[in-house]
Short mmCIF file of C-alpha atoms in Angstrom, two decimals:
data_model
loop_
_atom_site.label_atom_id
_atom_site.label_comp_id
_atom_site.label_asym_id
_atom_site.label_seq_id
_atom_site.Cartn_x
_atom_site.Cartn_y
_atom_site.Cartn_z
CA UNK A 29 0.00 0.00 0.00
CA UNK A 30 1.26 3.68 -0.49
CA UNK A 31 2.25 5.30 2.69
CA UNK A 32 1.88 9.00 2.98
CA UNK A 33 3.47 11.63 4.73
CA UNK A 34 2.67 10.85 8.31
CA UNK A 35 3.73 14.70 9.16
CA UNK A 36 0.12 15.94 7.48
CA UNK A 37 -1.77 13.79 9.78
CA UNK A 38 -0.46 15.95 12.48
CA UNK A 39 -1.61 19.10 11.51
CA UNK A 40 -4.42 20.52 13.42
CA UNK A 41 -7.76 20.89 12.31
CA UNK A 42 -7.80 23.43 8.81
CA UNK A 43 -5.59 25.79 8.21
CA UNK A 44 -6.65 29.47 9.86
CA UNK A 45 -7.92 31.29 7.11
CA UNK A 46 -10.23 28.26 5.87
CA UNK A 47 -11.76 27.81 9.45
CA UNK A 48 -12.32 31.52 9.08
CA UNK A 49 -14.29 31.05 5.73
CA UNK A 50 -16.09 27.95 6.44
CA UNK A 51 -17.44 29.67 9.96
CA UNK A 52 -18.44 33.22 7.79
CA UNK A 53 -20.11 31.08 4.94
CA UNK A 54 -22.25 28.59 7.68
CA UNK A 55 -23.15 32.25 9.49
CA UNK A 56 -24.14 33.97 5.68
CA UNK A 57 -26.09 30.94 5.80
CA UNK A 58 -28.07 31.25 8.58
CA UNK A 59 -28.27 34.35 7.75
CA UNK A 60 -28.62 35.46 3.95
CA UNK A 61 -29.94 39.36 4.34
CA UNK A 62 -26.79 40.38 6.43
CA UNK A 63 -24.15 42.33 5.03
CA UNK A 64 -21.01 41.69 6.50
CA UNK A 65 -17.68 43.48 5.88
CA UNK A 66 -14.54 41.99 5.54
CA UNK A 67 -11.44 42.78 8.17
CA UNK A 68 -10.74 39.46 8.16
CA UNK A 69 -8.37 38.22 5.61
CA UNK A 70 -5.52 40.68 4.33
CA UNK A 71 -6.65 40.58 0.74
CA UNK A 72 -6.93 44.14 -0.74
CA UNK A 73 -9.75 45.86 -2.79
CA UNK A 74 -7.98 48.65 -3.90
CA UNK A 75 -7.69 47.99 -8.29
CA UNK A 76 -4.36 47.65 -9.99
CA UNK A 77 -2.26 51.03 -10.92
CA UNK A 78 -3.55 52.09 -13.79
CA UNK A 79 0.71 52.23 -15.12
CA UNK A 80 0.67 48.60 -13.79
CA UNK A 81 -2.35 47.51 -15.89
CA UNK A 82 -1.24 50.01 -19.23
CA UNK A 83 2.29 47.98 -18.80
CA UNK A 84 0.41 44.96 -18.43
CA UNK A 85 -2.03 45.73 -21.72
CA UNK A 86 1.48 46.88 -23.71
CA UNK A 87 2.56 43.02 -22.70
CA UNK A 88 -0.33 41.56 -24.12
CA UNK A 89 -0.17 42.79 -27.57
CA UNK A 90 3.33 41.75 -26.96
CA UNK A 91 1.90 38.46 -26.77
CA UNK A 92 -0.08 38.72 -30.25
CA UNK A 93 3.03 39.18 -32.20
CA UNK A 94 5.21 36.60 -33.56
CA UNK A 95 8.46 39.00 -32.60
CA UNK A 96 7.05 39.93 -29.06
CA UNK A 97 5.64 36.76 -28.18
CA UNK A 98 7.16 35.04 -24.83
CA UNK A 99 6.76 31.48 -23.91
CA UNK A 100 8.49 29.79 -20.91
CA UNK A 101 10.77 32.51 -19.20
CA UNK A 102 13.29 32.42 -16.81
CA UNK A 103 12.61 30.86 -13.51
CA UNK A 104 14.54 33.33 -11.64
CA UNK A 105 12.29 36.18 -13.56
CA UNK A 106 13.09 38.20 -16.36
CA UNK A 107 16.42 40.42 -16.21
CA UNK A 108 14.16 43.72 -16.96
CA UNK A 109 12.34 43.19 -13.77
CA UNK A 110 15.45 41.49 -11.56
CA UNK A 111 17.36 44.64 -12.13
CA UNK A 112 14.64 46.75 -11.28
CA UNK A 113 14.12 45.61 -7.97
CA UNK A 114 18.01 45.67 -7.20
CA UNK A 115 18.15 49.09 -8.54
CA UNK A 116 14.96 50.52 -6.65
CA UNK A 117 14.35 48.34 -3.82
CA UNK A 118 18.40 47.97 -3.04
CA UNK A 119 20.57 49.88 -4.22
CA UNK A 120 18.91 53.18 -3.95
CA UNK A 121 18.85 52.25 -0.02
CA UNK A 122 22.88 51.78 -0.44
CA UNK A 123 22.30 47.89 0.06
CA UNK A 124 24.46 45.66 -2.64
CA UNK A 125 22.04 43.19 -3.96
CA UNK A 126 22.77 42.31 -7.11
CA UNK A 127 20.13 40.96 -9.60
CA UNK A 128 21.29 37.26 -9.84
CA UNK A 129 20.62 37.09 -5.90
CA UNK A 130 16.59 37.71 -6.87
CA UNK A 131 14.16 35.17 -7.91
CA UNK A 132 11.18 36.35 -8.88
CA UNK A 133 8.21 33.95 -7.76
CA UNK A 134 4.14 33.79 -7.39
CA UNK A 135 4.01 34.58 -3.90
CA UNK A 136 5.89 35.12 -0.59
CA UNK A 137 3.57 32.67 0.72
CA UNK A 138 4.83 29.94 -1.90
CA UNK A 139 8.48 31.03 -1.12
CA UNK A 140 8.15 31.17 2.85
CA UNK A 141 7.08 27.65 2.37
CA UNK A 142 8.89 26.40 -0.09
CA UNK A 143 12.51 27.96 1.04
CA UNK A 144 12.21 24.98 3.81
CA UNK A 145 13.36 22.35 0.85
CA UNK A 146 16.88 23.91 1.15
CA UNK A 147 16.98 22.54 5.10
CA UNK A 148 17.93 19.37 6.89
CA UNK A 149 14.95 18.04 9.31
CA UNK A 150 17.28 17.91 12.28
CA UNK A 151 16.92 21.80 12.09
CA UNK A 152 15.62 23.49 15.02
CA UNK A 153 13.33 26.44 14.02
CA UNK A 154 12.35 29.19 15.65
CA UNK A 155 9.00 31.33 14.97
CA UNK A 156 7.64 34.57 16.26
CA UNK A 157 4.73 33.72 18.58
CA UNK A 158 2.20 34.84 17.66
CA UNK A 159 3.00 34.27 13.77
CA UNK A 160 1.99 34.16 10.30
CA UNK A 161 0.93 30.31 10.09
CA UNK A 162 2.99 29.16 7.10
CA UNK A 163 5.87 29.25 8.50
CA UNK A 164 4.26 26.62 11.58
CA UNK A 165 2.70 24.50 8.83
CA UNK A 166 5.14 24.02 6.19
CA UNK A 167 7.73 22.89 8.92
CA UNK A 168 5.07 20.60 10.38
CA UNK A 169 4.81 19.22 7.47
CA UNK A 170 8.48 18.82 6.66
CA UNK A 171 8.58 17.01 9.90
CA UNK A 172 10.73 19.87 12.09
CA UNK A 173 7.89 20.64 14.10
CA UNK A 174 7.45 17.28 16.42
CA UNK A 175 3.95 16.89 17.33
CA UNK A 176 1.08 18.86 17.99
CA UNK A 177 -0.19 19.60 22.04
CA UNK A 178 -3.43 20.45 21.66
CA UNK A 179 -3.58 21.56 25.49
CA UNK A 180 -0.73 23.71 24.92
CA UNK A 181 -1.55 25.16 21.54
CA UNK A 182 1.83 24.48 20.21
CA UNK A 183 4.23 21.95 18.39
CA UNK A 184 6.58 20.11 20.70
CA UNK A 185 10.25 20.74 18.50
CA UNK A 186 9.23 24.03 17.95
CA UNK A 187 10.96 27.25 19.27
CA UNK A 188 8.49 29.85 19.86
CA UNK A 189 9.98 33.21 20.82
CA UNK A 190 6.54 35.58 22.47
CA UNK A 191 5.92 38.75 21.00
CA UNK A 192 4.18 40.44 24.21
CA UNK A 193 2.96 43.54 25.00
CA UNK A 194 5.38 43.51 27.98
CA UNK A 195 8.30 43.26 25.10
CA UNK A 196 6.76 45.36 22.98
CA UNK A 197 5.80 42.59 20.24
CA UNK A 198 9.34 42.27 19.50
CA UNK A 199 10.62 38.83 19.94
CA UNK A 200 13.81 38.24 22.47
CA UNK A 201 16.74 36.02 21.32
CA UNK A 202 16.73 32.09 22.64
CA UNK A 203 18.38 31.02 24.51
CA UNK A 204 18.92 27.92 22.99
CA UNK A 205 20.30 27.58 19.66
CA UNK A 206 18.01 28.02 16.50
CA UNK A 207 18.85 27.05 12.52
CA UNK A 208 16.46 28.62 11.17
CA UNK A 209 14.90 31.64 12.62
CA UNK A 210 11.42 33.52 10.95
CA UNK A 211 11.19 36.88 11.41
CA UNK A 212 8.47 39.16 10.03
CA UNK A 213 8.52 43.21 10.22
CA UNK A 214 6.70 44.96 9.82
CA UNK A 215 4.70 41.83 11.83
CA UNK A 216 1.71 40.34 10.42
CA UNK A 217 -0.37 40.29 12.97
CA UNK A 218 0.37 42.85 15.46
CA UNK A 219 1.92 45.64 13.11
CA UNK A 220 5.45 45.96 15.17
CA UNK A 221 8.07 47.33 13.63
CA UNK A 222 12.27 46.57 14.69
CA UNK A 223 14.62 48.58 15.08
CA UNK A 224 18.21 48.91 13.70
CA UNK A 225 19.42 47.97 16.73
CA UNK A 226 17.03 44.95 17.43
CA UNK A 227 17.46 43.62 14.11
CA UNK A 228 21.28 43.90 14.44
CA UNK A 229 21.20 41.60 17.60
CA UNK A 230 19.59 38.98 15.55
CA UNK A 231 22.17 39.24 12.57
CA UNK A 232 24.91 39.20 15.06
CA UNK A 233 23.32 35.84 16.66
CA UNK A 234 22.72 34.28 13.34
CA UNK A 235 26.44 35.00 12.26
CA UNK A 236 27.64 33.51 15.31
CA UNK A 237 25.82 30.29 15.37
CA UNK A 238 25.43 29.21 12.28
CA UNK A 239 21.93 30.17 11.54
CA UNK A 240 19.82 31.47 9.06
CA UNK A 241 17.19 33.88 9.17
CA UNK A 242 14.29 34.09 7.41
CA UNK A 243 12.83 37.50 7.11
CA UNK A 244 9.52 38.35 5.58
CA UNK A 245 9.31 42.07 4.41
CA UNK A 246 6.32 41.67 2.75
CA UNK A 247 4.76 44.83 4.22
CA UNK A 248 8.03 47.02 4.50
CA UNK A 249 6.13 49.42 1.73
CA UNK A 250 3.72 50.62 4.70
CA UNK A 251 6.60 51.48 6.87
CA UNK A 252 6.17 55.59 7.59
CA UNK A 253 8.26 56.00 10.72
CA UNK A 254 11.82 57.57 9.85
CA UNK A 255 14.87 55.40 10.72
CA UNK A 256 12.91 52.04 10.34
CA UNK A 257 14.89 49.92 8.53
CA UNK A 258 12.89 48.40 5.18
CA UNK A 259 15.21 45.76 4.61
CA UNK A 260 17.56 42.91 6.91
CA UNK A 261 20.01 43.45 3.90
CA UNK A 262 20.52 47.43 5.56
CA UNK A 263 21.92 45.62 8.17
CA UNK A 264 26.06 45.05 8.77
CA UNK A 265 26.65 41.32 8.13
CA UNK A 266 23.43 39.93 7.16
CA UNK A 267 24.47 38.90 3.69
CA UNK A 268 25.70 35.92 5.15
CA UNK A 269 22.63 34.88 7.33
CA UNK A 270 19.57 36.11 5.48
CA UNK A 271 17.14 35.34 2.80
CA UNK A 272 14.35 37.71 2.58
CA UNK A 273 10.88 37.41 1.20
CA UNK A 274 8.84 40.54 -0.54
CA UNK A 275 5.75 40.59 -2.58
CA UNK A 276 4.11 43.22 -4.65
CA UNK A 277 0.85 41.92 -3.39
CA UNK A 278 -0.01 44.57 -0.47
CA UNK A 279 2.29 46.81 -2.15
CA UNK A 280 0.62 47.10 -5.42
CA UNK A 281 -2.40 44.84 -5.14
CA UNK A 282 -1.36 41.81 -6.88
CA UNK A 283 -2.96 39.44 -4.62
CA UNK A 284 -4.62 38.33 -7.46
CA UNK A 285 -2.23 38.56 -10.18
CA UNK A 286 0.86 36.27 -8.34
CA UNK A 287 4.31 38.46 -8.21
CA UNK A 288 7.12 38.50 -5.60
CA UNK A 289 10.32 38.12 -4.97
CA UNK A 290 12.88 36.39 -2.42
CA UNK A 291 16.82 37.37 -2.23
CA UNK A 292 19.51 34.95 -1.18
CA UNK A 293 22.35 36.47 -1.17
CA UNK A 294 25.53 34.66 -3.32
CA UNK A 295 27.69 35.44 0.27
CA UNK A 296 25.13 32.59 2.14
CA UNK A 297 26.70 29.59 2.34
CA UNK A 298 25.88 26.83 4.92
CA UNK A 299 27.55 23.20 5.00
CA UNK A 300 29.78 24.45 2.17
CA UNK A 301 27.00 24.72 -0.04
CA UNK A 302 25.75 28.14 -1.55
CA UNK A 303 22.21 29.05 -0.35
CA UNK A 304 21.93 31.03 -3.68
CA UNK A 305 22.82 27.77 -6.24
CA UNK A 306 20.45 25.83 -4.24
CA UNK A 307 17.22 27.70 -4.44
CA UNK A 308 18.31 28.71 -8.07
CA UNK A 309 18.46 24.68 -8.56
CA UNK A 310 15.23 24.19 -6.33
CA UNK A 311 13.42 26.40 -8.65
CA UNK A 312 14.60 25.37 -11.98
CA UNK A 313 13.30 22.22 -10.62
CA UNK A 314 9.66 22.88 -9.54
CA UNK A 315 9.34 26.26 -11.06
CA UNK A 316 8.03 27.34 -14.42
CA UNK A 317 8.35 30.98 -13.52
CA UNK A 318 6.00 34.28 -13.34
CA UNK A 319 4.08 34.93 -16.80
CA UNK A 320 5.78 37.74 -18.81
CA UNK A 321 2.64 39.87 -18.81
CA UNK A 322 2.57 39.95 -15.00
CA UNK A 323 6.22 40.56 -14.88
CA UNK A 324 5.82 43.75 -17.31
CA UNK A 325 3.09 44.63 -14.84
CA UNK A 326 5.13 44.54 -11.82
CA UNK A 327 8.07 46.49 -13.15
CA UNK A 328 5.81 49.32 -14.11
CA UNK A 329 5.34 49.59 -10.11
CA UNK A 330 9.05 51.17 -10.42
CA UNK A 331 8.04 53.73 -12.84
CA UNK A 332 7.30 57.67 -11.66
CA UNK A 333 3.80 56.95 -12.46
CA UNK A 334 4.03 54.02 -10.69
CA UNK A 335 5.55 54.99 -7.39
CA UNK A 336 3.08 57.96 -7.55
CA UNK A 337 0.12 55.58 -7.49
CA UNK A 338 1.16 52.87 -5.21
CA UNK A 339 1.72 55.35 -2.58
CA UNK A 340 -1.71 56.83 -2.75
CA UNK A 341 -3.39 52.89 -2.47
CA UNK A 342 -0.78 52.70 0.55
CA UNK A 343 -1.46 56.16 2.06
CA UNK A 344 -5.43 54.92 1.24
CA UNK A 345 -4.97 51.31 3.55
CA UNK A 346 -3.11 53.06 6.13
CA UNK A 347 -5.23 55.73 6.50
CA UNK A 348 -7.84 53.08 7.37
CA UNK A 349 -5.86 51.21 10.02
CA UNK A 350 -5.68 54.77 11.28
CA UNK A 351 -9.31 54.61 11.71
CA UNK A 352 -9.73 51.48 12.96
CA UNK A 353 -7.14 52.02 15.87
CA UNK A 354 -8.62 55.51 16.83
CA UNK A 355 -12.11 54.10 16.59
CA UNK A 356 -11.40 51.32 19.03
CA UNK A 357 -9.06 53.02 21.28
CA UNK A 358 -12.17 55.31 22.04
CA UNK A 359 -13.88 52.34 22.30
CA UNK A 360 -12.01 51.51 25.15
CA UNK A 361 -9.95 48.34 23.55
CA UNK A 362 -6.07 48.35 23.72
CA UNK A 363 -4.95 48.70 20.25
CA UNK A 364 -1.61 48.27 18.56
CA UNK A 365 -0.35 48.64 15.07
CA UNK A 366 -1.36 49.99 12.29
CA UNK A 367 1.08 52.58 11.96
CA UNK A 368 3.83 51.29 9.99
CA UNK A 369 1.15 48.55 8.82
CA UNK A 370 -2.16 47.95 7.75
CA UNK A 371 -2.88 45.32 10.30
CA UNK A 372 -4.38 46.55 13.83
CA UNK A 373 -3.85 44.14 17.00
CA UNK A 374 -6.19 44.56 19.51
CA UNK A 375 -6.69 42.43 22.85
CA UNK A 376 -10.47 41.18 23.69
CA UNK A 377 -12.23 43.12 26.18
CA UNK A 378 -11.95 41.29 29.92
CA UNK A 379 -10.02 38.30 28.58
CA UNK A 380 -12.26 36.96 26.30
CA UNK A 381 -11.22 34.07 24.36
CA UNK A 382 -10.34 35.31 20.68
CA UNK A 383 -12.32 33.15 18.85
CA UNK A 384 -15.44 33.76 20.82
CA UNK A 385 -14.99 37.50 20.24
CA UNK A 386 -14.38 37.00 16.60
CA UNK A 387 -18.25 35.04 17.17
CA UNK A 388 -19.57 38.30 18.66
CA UNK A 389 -18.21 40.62 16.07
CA UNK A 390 -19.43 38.14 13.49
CA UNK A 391 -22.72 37.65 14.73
CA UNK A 392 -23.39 40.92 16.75
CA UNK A 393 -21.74 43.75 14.17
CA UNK A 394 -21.57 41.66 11.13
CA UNK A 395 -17.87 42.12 10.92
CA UNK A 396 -15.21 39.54 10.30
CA UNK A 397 -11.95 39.69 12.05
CA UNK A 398 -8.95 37.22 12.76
CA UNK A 399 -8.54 35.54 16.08
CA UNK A 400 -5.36 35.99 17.44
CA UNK A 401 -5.32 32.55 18.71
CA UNK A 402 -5.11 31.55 15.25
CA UNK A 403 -1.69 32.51 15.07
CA UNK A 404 -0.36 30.57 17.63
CA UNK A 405 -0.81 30.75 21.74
CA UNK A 406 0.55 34.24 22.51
CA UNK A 407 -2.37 35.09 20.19
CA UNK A 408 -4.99 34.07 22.26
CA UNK A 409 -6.71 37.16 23.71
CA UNK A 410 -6.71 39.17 20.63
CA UNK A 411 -8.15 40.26 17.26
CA UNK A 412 -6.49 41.03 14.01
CA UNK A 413 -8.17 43.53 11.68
CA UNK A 414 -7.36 44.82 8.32
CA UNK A 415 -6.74 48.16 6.62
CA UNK A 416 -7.27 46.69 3.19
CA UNK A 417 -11.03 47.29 2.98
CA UNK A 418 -13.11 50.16 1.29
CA UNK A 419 -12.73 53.49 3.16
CA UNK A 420 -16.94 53.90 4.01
CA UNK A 421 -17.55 50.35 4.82
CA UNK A 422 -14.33 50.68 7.32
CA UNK A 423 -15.72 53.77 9.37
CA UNK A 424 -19.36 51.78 9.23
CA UNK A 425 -17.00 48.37 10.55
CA UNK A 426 -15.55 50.28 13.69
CA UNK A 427 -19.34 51.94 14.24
CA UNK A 428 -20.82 48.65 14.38
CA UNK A 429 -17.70 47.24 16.68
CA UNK A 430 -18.01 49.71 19.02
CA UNK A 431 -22.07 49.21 19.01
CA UNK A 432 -21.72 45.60 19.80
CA UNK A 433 -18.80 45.94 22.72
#
């Protein structure tokens, strides 16, 4: 008989976001003339630059023509939109990355997963708690993760580092030693931001033991606070200890059009082996690479026009989290983030149980949040809400919250 990987029959119930949906879609059942609005998921509404969808249109016709048309491209991504990023998101922040250290992909999610094929099992990993829950599942499923305590919330070979309001979300360095170390910042879900200084610590520990860290900057476009750094690569040393995952999806609203983009640096070696060479063999493996058209679309992002018009969707989403975090600060909830990020954190009022207060909000206001618990036991005890929704249906959200508190 064929045996499966034992490691998925571990994994806990569905994955967040799907428990999310399937709870909404039994409620809209119940309950067809209710209108709910969306805080929920971090998808965004906000439509495509119009220079990302003209570049995207030039592409097509591109596509019509026997002397424009593309078939399979490059699985690292097309040189026109490698050097782009290097020259934009890089160099003009004096960081050397070079454009063979970028591979252009259809997701940070599919990369913050998949980058877990270049690792050993014996690896101990260390995650932000609470924390975006690909990074839990993927290594569950790659067998790092040991087994599941359902008591505790938690996986047993796991090392979970507490982002607390007592440490200011900001995870402190193990004391034990961890290979492979996720770190997210701004944070998805509760909007911190590190410092220079806090992210140096972390370089300085990688470099010294061996590890790797893994650092999602998928949101570093929201970051408005001066001095914030956008990137690990601004950081002394972290060539040779970081990959780092970014995605034009918040940035530029291609959550439905697939474009991103992880850096390993050619300095990353491990074992003897470059870091680099392996992902570049990894995806030339299991990678067909990002359309042309879409590629086209996201270099246009790097265009005056472009720039111009991403930062009004941003300035649009943030403004929103603004709203949400006034709205339920003078509701009386504690509220963090959404300053340097379009997510809001805010703990349940008199220690409710997050998913019973994402039932309230769901049932009472007809607004869908994220439990915190979702994201892993620090979690528990707060809600996640999103700036990525429609301006007037955002003020009517934080109306309603505060009507059913």
């Amino acid at each position: 008989m064929t045996a499966i990987n034992e490691n998925f029959q571990k994994l806990p119930g569905s994955y967040l976001f799907s428990e999310i949906a399937r709870r909404v879609a039994a409620y809209e059942q119940e309950h067809p003339d209710k209108k709910l609005i969306r805080l929920g998921i971090g998808d965004v509404t906000r439509p495509l630059p119009e220079a990302v969808t003209a570049a995207m249109h030039r592409a097509v016709d591109d596509m019509a023509t026997a002397g424009g048309f593309h078939g399979y491209g490059p699985e690292q991504g097309y040189d026109f939109l490698r050097e782009a990023i290097a020259r934009c998101d890089y160099q003009a922040r004096n960081v050397d990355i070079q454009p063979g250290e970028i591979f252009v992909s259809d997701g940070a999610k599919s990369d913050c997963g998949n980058i877990v094929d270049l690792f050993a099992r014996e690896n101990r990993v260390a995650v932000c708690d609470p924390v975006y829950p690909v990074y839990v599942d993927t290594n569950a499923m790659a067998g790092r993760a040991g087994d599941y305590d359902e008591a505790a919330g938690r996986w047993t070979n796991l090392i979970y580092m507490p982002c607390i309001a007592e440490n200011g979300f900001i995870p402190a360095i193990p004391e034990g030693k961890a290979d492979m170390i996720y770190l997210c910042f701004p944070n998805n879900p509760t909007g911190a931001v590190a410092t220079r200084a806090q992210l140096q610590a972390w370089v300085n520990y990688a470099n010294a033991n061996g590890s790797v860290i893994l650092f999602d900057a998928a949101y570093e476009a929201f970051i408005t606070t001066p001095g914030i750094p956008h990137s690990i690569f601004e950081i002394p040393g972290a060539e040779t200890c970081a990959i780092e995952f970014r995605s034009f999806s918040k940035t530029a609203g291609f959550t439905g059009t697939r474009c991103a983009y992880t850096v390993v640096p050619k300095a990353l070696e491990r074992g003897g082996a470059s870091l680099n060479s392996l992902w570049n063999r990894r995806q030339c493996t299991k990678f067909n690479g990002v359309p042309y058209v879409v590629q086209r679309g996201a270099e246009a992002v790097y265009s005056d026009e472009g720039r111009a018009q991403v930062r009004e969707t941003l300035d649009y989403y943030l403004n929103n989290a603004r709203v949400i975090r006034e709205g339920l600060t003078a509701a009386g909830l504690t509220v963090s983030g959404g300053v340097d990020s379009p997510y809001v954190w805010a703990r349940t009022p008199a220690g409710m149980p997050s998913w019973d207060f994402f039932d309230r909000l769901l049932r009472r206001a007809n607004v869908v949040t994220t439990p915190g618990a979702g994201f892993g036991p620090s979690g528990e005890g707060y809600i996640r809400l999103t700036g990525f929704g429609e301006a007037t249906a955002t003020q009517e959200a934080v109306r309603r919250i505060k009507s059913a508190l």
